Amino acid sequence: MSAIGKDGPPGCKYCREPLRFQFMPDFSPELLAYGFVWYVAFLFSTTCHEAAHALVAKLGGDETAALGGQVTLNPVPHIQREPWGMVVIPILSFIFTQGMIGWASAPFDPSWQRRHPRRAALMALAGPTANYTLMLLAVLGLRVGQSMGWLHRDPVTGRPELAMLTLLVFFSLNLLLGTFNLLPVPPLDGGTGIMLFMSESRAQGYLDWLRGNSFAMLGLVVGLLLFRYFYGPVENFATDLLLRSQF
């Protein structure tokens, strides 16, 4: 599962101007362009996240998602599975709040998960791993682009131009997606990933406990509350470590 929510567009403490835009009822070209970049990044990043789940599940012996056509970077099968989470809600949330929220999912066989809890844990962790990989590729693009003089800012406003803006959005978005989904609470990926550190019998007992209770909504609420308090320091640390010398 992947999910993402943010109060507004990402910021970068080393940008001359924040990437957050104030509410503009007339939907200026600047805001619409930013929304387009944000949505394309969201769609591609979420597709990679779910495709990684599906691929690792297939390699581990569960072809449920593969048979549904989700071992692909084509977003269409993922959109067909979650049209509200990947199209309708992200666009509506941006229109009304200038932030974006959405979700996606990949199916799996619960009986396979119970027989192979560690394989299921690897499947779960594949999604955040894909997001962190995209984040690091964005960092690489920013560093190479900056050193080669390919990335520029508007000479009047100091705001990043399209190529730099796109890479910054990919960095911020995938850091957010990967970190949020690693929270060790169901139904987030971290809630399954922790089985990698359990014995098989303990992991099976854990799965039985989860299925005997309805923790999905409670876990999501707890995850959102926790994330609100610790993500800021995580974002600052990652930005300092990976982007400080460039921005």
Short mmCIF file of N, CA and C in Angstrom, two decimals, residues 172-246:
data_model
loop_
_atom_site.label_atom_id
_atom_site.label_comp_id
_atom_site.label_asym_id
_atom_site.label_seq_id
_atom_site.Cartn_x
_atom_site.Cartn_y
_atom_site.Cartn_z
N SER A 172 11.40 15.57 -2.69
CA SER A 172 10.54 15.76 -1.53
C SER A 172 9.43 14.72 -1.47
N LEU A 173 8.79 14.46 -2.60
CA LEU A 173 7.68 13.53 -2.65
C LEU A 173 8.09 12.12 -2.28
N ASN A 174 9.21 11.66 -2.82
CA ASN A 174 9.62 10.28 -2.56
C ASN A 174 10.21 10.10 -1.17
N LEU A 175 10.83 11.13 -0.63
CA LEU A 175 11.23 11.07 0.77
C LEU A 175 10.00 10.93 1.65
N LEU A 176 8.98 11.71 1.34
CA LEU A 176 7.73 11.66 2.11
C LEU A 176 7.05 10.29 1.98
N LEU A 177 6.90 9.81 0.75
CA LEU A 177 6.24 8.52 0.52
C LEU A 177 6.99 7.37 1.20
N GLY A 178 8.29 7.32 0.98
CA GLY A 178 9.06 6.22 1.55
C GLY A 178 9.03 6.22 3.06
N THR A 179 9.18 7.40 3.67
CA THR A 179 9.23 7.49 5.13
C THR A 179 7.87 7.18 5.75
N PHE A 180 6.81 7.73 5.17
CA PHE A 180 5.47 7.49 5.72
C PHE A 180 5.12 6.00 5.67
N ASN A 181 5.41 5.36 4.55
CA ASN A 181 5.03 3.96 4.42
C ASN A 181 5.89 3.01 5.24
N LEU A 182 7.02 3.50 5.76
CA LEU A 182 7.85 2.65 6.63
C LEU A 182 7.38 2.65 8.08
N LEU A 183 6.41 3.47 8.42
CA LEU A 183 5.90 3.44 9.79
C LEU A 183 5.41 2.04 10.12
N PRO A 184 5.82 1.48 11.27
CA PRO A 184 5.50 0.08 11.58
C PRO A 184 4.09 -0.11 12.13
N VAL A 185 3.10 0.40 11.42
CA VAL A 185 1.71 0.22 11.82
C VAL A 185 0.90 -0.26 10.62
N PRO A 186 -0.02 -1.18 10.82
CA PRO A 186 -0.88 -1.58 9.71
C PRO A 186 -1.85 -0.45 9.40
N PRO A 187 -2.21 -0.24 8.14
CA PRO A 187 -1.94 -1.07 6.96
C PRO A 187 -0.72 -0.60 6.16
N LEU A 188 0.14 0.23 6.76
CA LEU A 188 1.31 0.73 6.03
C LEU A 188 2.34 -0.38 5.85
N ASP A 189 3.25 -0.17 4.91
CA ASP A 189 4.21 -1.21 4.57
C ASP A 189 5.08 -1.62 5.75
N GLY A 190 5.40 -0.67 6.59
CA GLY A 190 6.22 -1.00 7.75
C GLY A 190 5.53 -1.97 8.70
N GLY A 191 4.19 -1.97 8.70
CA GLY A 191 3.45 -2.89 9.55
C GLY A 191 3.61 -4.33 9.12
N THR A 192 3.95 -4.56 7.86
CA THR A 192 4.26 -5.90 7.36
C THR A 192 5.77 -6.13 7.34
N GLY A 193 6.52 -5.09 7.05
CA GLY A 193 7.97 -5.20 6.97
C GLY A 193 8.63 -5.66 8.25
N ILE A 194 8.01 -5.35 9.40
CA ILE A 194 8.63 -5.75 10.68
C ILE A 194 8.69 -7.26 10.84
N MET A 195 7.93 -8.01 10.04
CA MET A 195 7.99 -9.47 10.13
C MET A 195 9.35 -10.00 9.70
N LEU A 196 10.12 -9.19 8.99
CA LEU A 196 11.46 -9.61 8.59
C LEU A 196 12.34 -9.89 9.80
N PHE A 197 11.99 -9.30 10.94
CA PHE A 197 12.80 -9.44 12.16
C PHE A 197 12.15 -10.41 13.16
N MET A 198 11.13 -11.15 12.71
CA MET A 198 10.46 -12.11 13.58
C MET A 198 10.75 -13.53 13.11
N SER A 199 10.66 -14.48 14.04
CA SER A 199 10.69 -15.88 13.64
C SER A 199 9.43 -16.19 12.85
N GLU A 200 9.43 -17.28 12.10
CA GLU A 200 8.26 -17.61 11.28
C GLU A 200 7.02 -17.82 12.13
N SER A 201 7.17 -18.52 13.25
CA SER A 201 6.00 -18.78 14.11
C SER A 201 5.47 -17.49 14.72
N ARG A 202 6.38 -16.62 15.14
CA ARG A 202 5.94 -15.35 15.73
C ARG A 202 5.27 -14.47 14.66
N ALA A 203 5.81 -14.49 13.45
CA ALA A 203 5.22 -13.71 12.38
C ALA A 203 3.82 -14.21 12.04
N GLN A 204 3.63 -15.52 12.04
CA GLN A 204 2.31 -16.08 11.76
C GLN A 204 1.33 -15.72 12.87
N GLY A 205 1.80 -15.73 14.11
CA GLY A 205 0.95 -15.29 15.22
C GLY A 205 0.58 -13.82 15.09
N TYR A 206 1.54 -13.03 14.65
CA TYR A 206 1.29 -11.60 14.44
C TYR A 206 0.22 -11.39 13.37
N LEU A 207 0.30 -12.14 12.27
CA LEU A 207 -0.69 -12.03 11.22
C LEU A 207 -2.07 -12.46 11.71
N ASP A 208 -2.11 -13.53 12.49
CA ASP A 208 -3.39 -13.97 13.04
C ASP A 208 -3.99 -12.90 13.94
N TRP A 209 -3.13 -12.24 14.70
CA TRP A 209 -3.60 -11.17 15.59
C TRP A 209 -4.16 -10.00 14.80
N LEU A 210 -3.46 -9.64 13.73
CA LEU A 210 -3.94 -8.54 12.89
C LEU A 210 -5.28 -8.86 12.26
N ARG A 211 -5.42 -10.09 11.77
CA ARG A 211 -6.65 -10.46 11.09
C ARG A 211 -7.81 -10.63 12.06
N GLY A 212 -7.49 -10.87 13.31
CA GLY A 212 -8.56 -11.01 14.30
C GLY A 212 -9.05 -9.69 14.83
N ASN A 213 -8.43 -8.61 14.39
CA ASN A 213 -8.80 -7.28 14.86
C ASN A 213 -8.86 -6.33 13.67
N SER A 214 -9.61 -5.28 13.83
CA SER A 214 -9.71 -4.30 12.74
C SER A 214 -8.82 -3.11 13.07
N PHE A 215 -7.56 -3.19 12.64
CA PHE A 215 -6.58 -2.17 13.01
C PHE A 215 -6.26 -1.21 11.87
N ALA A 216 -6.81 -1.46 10.69
CA ALA A 216 -6.40 -0.66 9.53
C ALA A 216 -6.64 0.83 9.75
N MET A 217 -7.85 1.20 10.10
CA MET A 217 -8.16 2.62 10.26
C MET A 217 -7.42 3.20 11.46
N LEU A 218 -7.40 2.45 12.57
CA LEU A 218 -6.71 2.93 13.76
C LEU A 218 -5.22 3.10 13.47
N GLY A 219 -4.63 2.12 12.77
CA GLY A 219 -3.22 2.21 12.45
C GLY A 219 -2.91 3.41 11.57
N LEU A 220 -3.79 3.69 10.62
CA LEU A 220 -3.58 4.83 9.74
C LEU A 220 -3.64 6.13 10.51
N VAL A 221 -4.59 6.24 11.43
CA VAL A 221 -4.71 7.46 12.24
C VAL A 221 -3.48 7.63 13.11
N VAL A 222 -3.05 6.55 13.76
CA VAL A 222 -1.85 6.61 14.60
C VAL A 222 -0.63 6.99 13.76
N GLY A 223 -0.54 6.38 12.57
CA GLY A 223 0.58 6.69 11.69
C GLY A 223 0.62 8.16 11.30
N LEU A 224 -0.53 8.71 10.97
CA LEU A 224 -0.60 10.12 10.59
C LEU A 224 -0.21 11.02 11.75
N LEU A 225 -0.65 10.68 12.95
CA LEU A 225 -0.32 11.49 14.13
C LEU A 225 1.18 11.43 14.42
N LEU A 226 1.77 10.25 14.36
CA LEU A 226 3.20 10.11 14.60
C LEU A 226 4.00 10.84 13.53
N PHE A 227 3.57 10.68 12.29
CA PHE A 227 4.29 11.26 11.16
C PHE A 227 4.35 12.77 11.26
N ARG A 228 3.28 13.33 11.75
CA ARG A 228 3.19 14.79 11.87
C ARG A 228 4.30 15.34 12.74
N TYR A 229 4.73 14.57 13.75
CA TYR A 229 5.71 15.07 14.69
C TYR A 229 7.16 14.75 14.33
N PHE A 230 7.39 13.64 13.64
CA PHE A 230 8.79 13.28 13.42
C PHE A 230 9.27 13.51 11.99
N TYR A 231 8.35 13.77 11.04
CA TYR A 231 8.81 13.91 9.67
C TYR A 231 9.65 15.17 9.46
N GLY A 232 9.32 16.25 10.13
CA GLY A 232 10.08 17.49 9.97
C GLY A 232 11.57 17.29 10.19
N PRO A 233 11.98 16.70 11.34
CA PRO A 233 13.40 16.45 11.54
C PRO A 233 14.00 15.51 10.50
N VAL A 234 13.22 14.50 10.06
CA VAL A 234 13.72 13.58 9.02
C VAL A 234 13.97 14.34 7.72
N GLU A 235 13.03 15.21 7.34
CA GLU A 235 13.17 15.98 6.12
C GLU A 235 14.36 16.94 6.20
N ASN A 236 14.52 17.59 7.34
CA ASN A 236 15.65 18.51 7.52
C ASN A 236 16.98 17.77 7.43
N PHE A 237 17.03 16.60 8.06
CA PHE A 237 18.27 15.81 8.05
C PHE A 237 18.61 15.38 6.63
N ALA A 238 17.62 14.85 5.89
CA ALA A 238 17.87 14.39 4.53
C ALA A 238 18.27 15.54 3.62
N THR A 239 17.62 16.69 3.79
CA THR A 239 17.95 17.85 2.96
C THR A 239 19.36 18.35 3.26
N ASP A 240 19.68 18.44 4.55
CA ASP A 240 21.04 18.85 4.93
C ASP A 240 22.09 17.92 4.37
N LEU A 241 21.83 16.60 4.49
CA LEU A 241 22.81 15.60 4.08
C LEU A 241 22.99 15.53 2.57
N LEU A 242 21.88 15.62 1.83
CA LEU A 242 21.92 15.32 0.41
C LEU A 242 21.94 16.55 -0.50
N LEU A 243 21.41 17.68 -0.02
CA LEU A 243 21.27 18.84 -0.90
C LEU A 243 22.02 20.07 -0.44
N ARG A 244 22.54 20.07 0.76
CA ARG A 244 23.10 21.31 1.33
C ARG A 244 24.21 21.88 0.48
N SER A 245 25.09 21.03 -0.04
CA SER A 245 26.24 21.55 -0.79
C SER A 245 25.81 22.15 -2.14
N GLN A 246 24.58 21.81 -2.59
CA GLN A 246 24.14 22.30 -3.89
C GLN A 246 23.18 23.48 -3.78
#
